[in-house]
Coordinates of C-alpha atoms in Angstrom, one line a residue:
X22 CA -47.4 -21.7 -58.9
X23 CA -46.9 -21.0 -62.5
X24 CA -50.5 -19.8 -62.6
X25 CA -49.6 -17.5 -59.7
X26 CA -47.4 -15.9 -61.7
X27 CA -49.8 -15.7 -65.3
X28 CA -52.5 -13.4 -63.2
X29 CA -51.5 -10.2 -63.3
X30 CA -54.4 -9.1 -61.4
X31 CA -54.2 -11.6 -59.3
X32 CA -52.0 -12.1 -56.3
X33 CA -48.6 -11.4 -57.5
X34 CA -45.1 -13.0 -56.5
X35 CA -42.8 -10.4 -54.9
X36 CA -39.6 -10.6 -53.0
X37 CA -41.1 -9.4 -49.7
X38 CA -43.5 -12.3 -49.6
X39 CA -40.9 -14.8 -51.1
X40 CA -38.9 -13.9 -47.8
X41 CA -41.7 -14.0 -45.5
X42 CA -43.1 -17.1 -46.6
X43 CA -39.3 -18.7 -46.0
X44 CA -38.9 -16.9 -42.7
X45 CA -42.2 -18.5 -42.1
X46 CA -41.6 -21.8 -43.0
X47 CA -38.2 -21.8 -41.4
X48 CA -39.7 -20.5 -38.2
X49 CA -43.1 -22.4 -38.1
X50 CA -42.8 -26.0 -36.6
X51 CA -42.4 -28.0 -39.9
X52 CA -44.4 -31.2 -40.6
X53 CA -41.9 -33.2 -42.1
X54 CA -38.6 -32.7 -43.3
X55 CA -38.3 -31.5 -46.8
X56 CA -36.9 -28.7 -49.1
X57 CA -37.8 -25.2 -47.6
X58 CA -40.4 -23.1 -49.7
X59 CA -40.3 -22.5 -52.6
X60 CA -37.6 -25.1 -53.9
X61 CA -39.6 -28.0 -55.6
X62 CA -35.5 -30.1 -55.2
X63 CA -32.0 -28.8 -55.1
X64 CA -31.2 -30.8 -58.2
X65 CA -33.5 -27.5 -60.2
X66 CA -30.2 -25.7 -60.2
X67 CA -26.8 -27.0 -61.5
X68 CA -24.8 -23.9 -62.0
X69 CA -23.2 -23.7 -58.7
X70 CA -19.8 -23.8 -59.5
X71 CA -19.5 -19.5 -59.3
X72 CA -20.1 -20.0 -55.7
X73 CA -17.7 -22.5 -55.2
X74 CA -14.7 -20.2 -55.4
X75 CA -11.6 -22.2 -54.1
X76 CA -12.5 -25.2 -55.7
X77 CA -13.3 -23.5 -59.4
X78 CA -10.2 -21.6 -59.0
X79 CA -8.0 -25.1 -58.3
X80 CA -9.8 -26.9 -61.3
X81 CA -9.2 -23.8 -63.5
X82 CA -5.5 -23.6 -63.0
X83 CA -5.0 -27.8 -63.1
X84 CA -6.7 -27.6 -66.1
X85 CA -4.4 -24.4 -67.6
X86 CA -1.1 -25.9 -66.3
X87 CA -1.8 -29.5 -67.4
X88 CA -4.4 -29.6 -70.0
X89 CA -3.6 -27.0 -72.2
X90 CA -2.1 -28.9 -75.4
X91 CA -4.8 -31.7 -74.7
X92 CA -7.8 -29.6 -74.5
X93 CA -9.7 -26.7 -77.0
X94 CA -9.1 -23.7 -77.4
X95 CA -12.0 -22.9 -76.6
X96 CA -12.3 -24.5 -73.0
X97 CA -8.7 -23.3 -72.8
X98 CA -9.7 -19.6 -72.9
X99 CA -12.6 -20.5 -70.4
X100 CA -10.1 -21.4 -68.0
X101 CA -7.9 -18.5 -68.4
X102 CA -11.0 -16.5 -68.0
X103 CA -11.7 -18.1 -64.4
X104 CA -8.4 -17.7 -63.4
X105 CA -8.3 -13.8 -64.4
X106 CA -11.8 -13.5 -62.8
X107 CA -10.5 -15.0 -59.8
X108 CA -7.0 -12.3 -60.0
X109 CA -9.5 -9.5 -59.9
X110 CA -10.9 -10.8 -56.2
X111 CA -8.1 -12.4 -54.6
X112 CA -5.2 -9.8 -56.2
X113 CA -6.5 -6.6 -57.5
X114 CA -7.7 -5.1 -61.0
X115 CA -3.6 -4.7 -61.5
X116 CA -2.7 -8.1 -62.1
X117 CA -5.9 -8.6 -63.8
X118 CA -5.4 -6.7 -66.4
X119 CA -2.2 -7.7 -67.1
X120 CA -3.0 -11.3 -67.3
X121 CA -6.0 -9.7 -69.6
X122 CA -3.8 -8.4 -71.8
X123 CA -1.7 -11.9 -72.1
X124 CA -5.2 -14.2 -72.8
X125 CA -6.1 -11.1 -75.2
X126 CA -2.6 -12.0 -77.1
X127 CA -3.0 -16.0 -76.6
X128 CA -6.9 -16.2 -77.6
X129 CA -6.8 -13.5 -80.8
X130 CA -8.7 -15.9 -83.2
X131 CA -11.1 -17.6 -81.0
X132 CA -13.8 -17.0 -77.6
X133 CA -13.9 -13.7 -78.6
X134 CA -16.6 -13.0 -76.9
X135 CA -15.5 -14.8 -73.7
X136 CA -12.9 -12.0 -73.6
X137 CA -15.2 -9.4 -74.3
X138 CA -17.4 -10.2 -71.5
X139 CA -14.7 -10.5 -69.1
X140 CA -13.3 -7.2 -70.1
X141 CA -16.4 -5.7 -69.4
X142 CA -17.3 -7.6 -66.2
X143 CA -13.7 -6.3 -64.6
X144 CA -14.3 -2.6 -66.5
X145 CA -17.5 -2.5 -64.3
X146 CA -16.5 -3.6 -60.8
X147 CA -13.3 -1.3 -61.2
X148 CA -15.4 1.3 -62.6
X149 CA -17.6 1.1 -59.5
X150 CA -15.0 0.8 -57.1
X151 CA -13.3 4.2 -58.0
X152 CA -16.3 6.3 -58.2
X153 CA -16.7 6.1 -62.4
X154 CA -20.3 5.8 -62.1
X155 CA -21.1 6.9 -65.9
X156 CA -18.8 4.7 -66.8
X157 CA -20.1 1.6 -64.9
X158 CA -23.7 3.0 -66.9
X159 CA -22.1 2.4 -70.3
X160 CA -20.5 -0.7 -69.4
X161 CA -24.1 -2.1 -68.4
X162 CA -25.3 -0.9 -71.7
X163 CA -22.8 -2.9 -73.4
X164 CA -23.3 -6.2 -71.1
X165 CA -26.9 -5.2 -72.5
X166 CA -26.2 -5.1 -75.8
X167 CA -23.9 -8.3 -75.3
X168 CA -26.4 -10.5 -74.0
X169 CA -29.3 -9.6 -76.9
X170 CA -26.6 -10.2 -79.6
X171 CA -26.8 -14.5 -79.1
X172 CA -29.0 -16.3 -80.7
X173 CA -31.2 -17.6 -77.4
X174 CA -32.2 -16.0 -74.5
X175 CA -28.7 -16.0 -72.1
X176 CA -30.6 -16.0 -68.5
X177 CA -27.3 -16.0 -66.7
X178 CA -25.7 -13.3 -68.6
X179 CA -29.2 -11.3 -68.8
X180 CA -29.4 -11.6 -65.0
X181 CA -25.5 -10.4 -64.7
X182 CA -26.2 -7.3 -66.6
X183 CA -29.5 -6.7 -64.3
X184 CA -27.5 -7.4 -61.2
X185 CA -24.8 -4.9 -62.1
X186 CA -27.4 -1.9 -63.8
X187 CA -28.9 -2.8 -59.7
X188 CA -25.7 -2.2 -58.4
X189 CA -24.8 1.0 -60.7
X190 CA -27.7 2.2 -59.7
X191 CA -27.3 1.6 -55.8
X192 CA -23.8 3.3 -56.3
X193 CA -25.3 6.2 -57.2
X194 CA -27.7 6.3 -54.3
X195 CA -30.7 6.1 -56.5
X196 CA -32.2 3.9 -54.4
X197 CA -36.2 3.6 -55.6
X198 CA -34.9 2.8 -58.7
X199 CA -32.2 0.1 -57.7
X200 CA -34.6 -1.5 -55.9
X201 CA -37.4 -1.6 -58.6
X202 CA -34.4 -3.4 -61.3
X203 CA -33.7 -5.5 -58.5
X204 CA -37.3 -6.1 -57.9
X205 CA -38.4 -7.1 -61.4
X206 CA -34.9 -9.2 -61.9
X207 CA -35.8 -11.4 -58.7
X208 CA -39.5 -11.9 -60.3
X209 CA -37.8 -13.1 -63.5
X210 CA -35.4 -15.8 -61.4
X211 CA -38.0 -16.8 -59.4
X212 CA -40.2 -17.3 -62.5
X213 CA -37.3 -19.4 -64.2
X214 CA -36.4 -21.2 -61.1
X215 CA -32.7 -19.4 -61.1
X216 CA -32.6 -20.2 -56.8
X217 CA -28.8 -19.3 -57.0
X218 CA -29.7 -16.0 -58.4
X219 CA -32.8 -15.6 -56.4
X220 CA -30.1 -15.6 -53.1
X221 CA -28.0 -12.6 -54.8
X222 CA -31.2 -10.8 -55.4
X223 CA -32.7 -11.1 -52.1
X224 CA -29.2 -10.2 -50.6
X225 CA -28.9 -6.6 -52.9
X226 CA -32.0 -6.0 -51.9
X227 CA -30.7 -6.4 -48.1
X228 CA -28.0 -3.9 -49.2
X229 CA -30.1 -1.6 -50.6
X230 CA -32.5 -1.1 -47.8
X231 CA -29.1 -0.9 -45.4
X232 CA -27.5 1.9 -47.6
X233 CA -30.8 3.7 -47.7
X234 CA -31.2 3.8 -44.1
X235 CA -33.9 1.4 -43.4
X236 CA -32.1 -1.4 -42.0
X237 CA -35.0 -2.9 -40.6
X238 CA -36.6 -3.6 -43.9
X239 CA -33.4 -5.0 -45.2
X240 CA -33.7 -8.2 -42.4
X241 CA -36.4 -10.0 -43.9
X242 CA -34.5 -10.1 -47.5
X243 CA -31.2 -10.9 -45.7
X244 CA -32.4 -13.4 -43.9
X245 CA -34.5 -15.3 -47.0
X246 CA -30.9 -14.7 -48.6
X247 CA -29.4 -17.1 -45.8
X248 CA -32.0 -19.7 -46.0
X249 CA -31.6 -19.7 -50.0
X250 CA -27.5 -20.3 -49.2
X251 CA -28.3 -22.9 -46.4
X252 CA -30.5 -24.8 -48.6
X253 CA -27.4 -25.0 -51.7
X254 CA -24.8 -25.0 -49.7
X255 CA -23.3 -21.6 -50.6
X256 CA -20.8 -21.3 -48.4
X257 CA -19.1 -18.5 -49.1
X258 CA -22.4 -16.3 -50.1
X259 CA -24.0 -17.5 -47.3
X260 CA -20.7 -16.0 -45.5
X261 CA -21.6 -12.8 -47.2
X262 CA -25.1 -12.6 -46.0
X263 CA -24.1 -12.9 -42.7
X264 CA -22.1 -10.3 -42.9
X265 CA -24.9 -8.0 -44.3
X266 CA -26.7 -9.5 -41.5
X267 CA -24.8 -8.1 -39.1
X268 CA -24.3 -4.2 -40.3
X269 CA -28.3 -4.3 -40.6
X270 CA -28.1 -5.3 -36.9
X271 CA -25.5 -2.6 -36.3
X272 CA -27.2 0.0 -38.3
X273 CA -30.4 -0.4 -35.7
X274 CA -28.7 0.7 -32.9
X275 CA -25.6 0.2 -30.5
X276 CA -27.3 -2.3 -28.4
X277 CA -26.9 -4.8 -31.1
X278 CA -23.7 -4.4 -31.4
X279 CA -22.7 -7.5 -29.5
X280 CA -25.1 -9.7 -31.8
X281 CA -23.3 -8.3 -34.8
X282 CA -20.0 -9.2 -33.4
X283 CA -21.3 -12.8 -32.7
X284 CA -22.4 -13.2 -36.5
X285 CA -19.2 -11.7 -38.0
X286 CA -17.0 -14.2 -35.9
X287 CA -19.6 -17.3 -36.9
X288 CA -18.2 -16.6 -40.5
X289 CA -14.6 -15.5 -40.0
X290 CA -12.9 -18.6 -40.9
X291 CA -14.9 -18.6 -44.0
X292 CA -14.4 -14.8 -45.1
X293 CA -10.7 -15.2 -44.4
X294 CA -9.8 -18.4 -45.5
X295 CA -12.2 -18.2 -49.0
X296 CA -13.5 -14.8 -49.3
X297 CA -11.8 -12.0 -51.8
X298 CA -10.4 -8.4 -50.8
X299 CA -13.5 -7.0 -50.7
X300 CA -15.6 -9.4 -48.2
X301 CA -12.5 -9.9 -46.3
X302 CA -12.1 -5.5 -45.8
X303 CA -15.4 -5.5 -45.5
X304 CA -15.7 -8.5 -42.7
X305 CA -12.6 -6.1 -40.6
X306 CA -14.4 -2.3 -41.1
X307 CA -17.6 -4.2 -39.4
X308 CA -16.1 -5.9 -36.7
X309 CA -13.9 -2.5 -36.1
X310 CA -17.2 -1.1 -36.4
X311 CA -19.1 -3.2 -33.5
X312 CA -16.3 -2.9 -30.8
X313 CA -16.5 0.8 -30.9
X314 CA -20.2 0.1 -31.0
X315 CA -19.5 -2.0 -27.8
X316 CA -19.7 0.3 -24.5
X317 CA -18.1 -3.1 -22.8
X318 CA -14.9 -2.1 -25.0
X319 CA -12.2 -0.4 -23.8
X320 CA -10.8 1.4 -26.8
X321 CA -7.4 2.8 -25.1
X322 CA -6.6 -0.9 -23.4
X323 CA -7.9 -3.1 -26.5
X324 CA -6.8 -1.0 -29.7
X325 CA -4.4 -2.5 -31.2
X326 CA -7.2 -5.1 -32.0
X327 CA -9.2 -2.0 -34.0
X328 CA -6.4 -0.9 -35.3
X329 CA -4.6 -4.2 -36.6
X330 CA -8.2 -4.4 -38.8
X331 CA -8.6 -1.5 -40.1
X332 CA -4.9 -1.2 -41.2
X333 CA -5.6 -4.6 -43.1
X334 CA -8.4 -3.5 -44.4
X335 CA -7.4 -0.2 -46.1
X336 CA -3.7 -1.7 -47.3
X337 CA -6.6 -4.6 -49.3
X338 CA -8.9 -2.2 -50.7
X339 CA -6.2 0.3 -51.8
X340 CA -5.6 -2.6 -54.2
X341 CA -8.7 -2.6 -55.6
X342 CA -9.0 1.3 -55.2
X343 CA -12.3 0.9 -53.7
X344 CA -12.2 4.6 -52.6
X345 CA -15.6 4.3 -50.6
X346 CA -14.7 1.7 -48.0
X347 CA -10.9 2.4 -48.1
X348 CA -11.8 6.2 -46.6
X349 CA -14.5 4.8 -44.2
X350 CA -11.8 2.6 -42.6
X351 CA -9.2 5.8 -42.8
X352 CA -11.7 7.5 -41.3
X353 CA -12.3 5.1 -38.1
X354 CA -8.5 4.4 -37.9
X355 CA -8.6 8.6 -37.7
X356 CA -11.0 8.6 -34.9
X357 CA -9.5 5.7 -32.6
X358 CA -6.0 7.8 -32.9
X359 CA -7.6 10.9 -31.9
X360 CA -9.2 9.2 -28.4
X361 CA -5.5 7.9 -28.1
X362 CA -4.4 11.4 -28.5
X363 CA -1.6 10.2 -31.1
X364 CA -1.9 13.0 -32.8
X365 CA 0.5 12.0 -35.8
X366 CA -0.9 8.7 -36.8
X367 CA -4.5 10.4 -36.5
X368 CA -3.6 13.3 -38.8
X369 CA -2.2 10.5 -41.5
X370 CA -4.9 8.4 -41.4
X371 CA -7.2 12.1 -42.2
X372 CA -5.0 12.7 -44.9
X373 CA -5.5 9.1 -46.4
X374 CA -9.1 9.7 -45.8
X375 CA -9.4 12.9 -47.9
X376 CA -7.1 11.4 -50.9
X377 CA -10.1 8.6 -50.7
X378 CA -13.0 11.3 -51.0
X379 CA -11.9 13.6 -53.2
X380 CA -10.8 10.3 -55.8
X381 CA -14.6 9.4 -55.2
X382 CA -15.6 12.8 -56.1
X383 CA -13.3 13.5 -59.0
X384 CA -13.1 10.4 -60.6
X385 CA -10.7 10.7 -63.5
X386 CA -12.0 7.9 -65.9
X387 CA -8.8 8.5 -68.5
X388 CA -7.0 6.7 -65.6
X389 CA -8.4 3.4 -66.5
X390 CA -6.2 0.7 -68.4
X391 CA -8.4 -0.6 -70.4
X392 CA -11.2 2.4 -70.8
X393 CA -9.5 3.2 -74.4
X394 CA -11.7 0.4 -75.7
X395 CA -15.0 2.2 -75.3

């Protein structure tokens, strides 16, 4: 395989044949039980813990709350740095960057650049959330700049900042381009054997396909993304790829509605029990999205079932001011009020919707707690 890789002019190692050959394999009657292509053994890749999101966020505050005298400073701040990581999804950027501030006060002379990163990491995500897409671009240059300062090659924070330049990109619906970062960062995993990475990869690639409105180009990468999760046990990503599953199936058409639906409920207990604000709003604007999808559904006899998720929705991503996805669910809750004919609740949810649009258009980056530092 390595060889595979050497020959430039040679056959070359792409994501689209990675994710056919697993479809492949998956589908094909298999010979004996074993690994699916191309893991060699799960034991390649020991980093799982990120994925592992309830169980790294217990272990990080046991180990705050009970081993702080006992333990380094060093592994101390780590621990404050999961926890604060682990604010960001579950709480919003508010509490965040409070607790930020506090593990900036109690870590001034040491992991330095444990802080740093996780200033920048939460800088980014809020950034993109709000709209601050030239913002988000110089907070990639700095993860950048971050990750050629060590002394060795850091693959997992050189693959972060090549995730999140994807991402910036995808935000600012360049998609050719997102897709060729994405592209050469899945090469470089697959070269290194980084299979965790490999799944996140193949999944933005899934996402960028969807956003760019070729959703049935983005099924082969969502689905190598799922067998990737299967095969490590990724619960909660593999909860995510489902759900990106599902709005490729949607975004092919109404008759598909009803698979959609099926996928989104196969992963509910996971995305609502485990997943963050954002998978959780998303997981409710889809499944709001299928039933009106659904010409089974009777929108004036079943809405409060539309409504309770959409509500839930926007009241989660108003606290991470993901302005995008808060005013599509603004503007479905707008829509199912107007076939109700409540006129006030519809004209509400239109105002919340504008507010939404015209933050994503104006973003006012001076607004940001923490964008002094730059």
């Amino acid at each position: 395989m390595g060889g595979i890789l050497k020959q430039p002019g040679a056959f070359a190692i792409t994501p689209h044949k990675v994710s056919l050959c697993i479809l492949l394999k998956i589908y094909a009657p298999p010979a004996q039980i074993s690994v699916p292509f191309p893991f060699s053994s799960v034991a390649q890749h020991n980093r799982l813990g990120l994925f592992f999101s309830p169980l790294s966020r217990i272990n990080a505050l046991v180990h705050a709350t009970c081993f702080a005298d006992a333990s380094s400073s060093s592994d101390a701040a780590l621990a404050y740095v999961k926890l604060i990581q682990h604010l960001a999804v579950f709480k919003g950027y508010k509490e965040a960057f409070f607790a930020l501030k506090i593990a900036e006060e109690k870590f001034l002379s040491v992991s330095k650049s444990q802080i740093l990163l996780l200033k920048l990491l939460l800088l980014h995500e809020h950034a993109l959330h709000r709209g601050q897409l030239k913002l988000a671009q110089k907070l990639c240059d700095e993860l950048g700049v971050l990750a050629s300062r060590v002394t060795r090659v850091d693959m997992e924070l050189k693959t972060e900042a090549s995730l999140r330049h994807a991402r910036t990109l995808l935000a600012a619906n360049q998609f050719r381009e997102a897709a060729a970062v994405a592209h050469s960062l899945f090469c470089m995993c697959y070269k290194y054997n980084l299979q965790v990475e490999n799944a996140s990869v193949l999944l933005l690639l899934a996402e960028i396909h969807k956003k760019s409105g070729n959703a049935h180009l983005g099924l082969p990468y969502a689905l190598a993304s799922l067998s990737f999760c299967l095969s490590f046990n990724l619960d909660l990503l593999k909860a995510s790829a489902t759900l990106t599953l599902a709005e490729l199936w949607l975004s092919l058409g109404s008759s598909h509605a009803t698979r959609a639906l099926n996928l989104i409920h196969g992963v509910f207990p996971m995305i609502l029990g485990h997943g963050g604000l954002e998978l959780r709003s998303r997981a409710y604007i889809v499944e709001a999205k299928c039933y009106l999808c659904d010409s089974n559904f009777n929108v004036f006899e079943n809405y409060e079932i539309v409504v309770d998720s959409l509500s839930q929705a926007s009241e989660e991503l108003q606290l991470l001011e993901f302005h995008e996805l808060a005013s599509e669910a603004f503007y479905l809750m707008a829509m199912v009020y107007d076939k109700l004919g409540q006129l006030e609740e519809r004209e509400e949810a239109a105002a919340s919707f504008q507010k939404h649009i015209l933050a994503l258009r104006n973003p006012q980056d001076e607004d940001d707690p923490l964008v002094s530092v730059f």
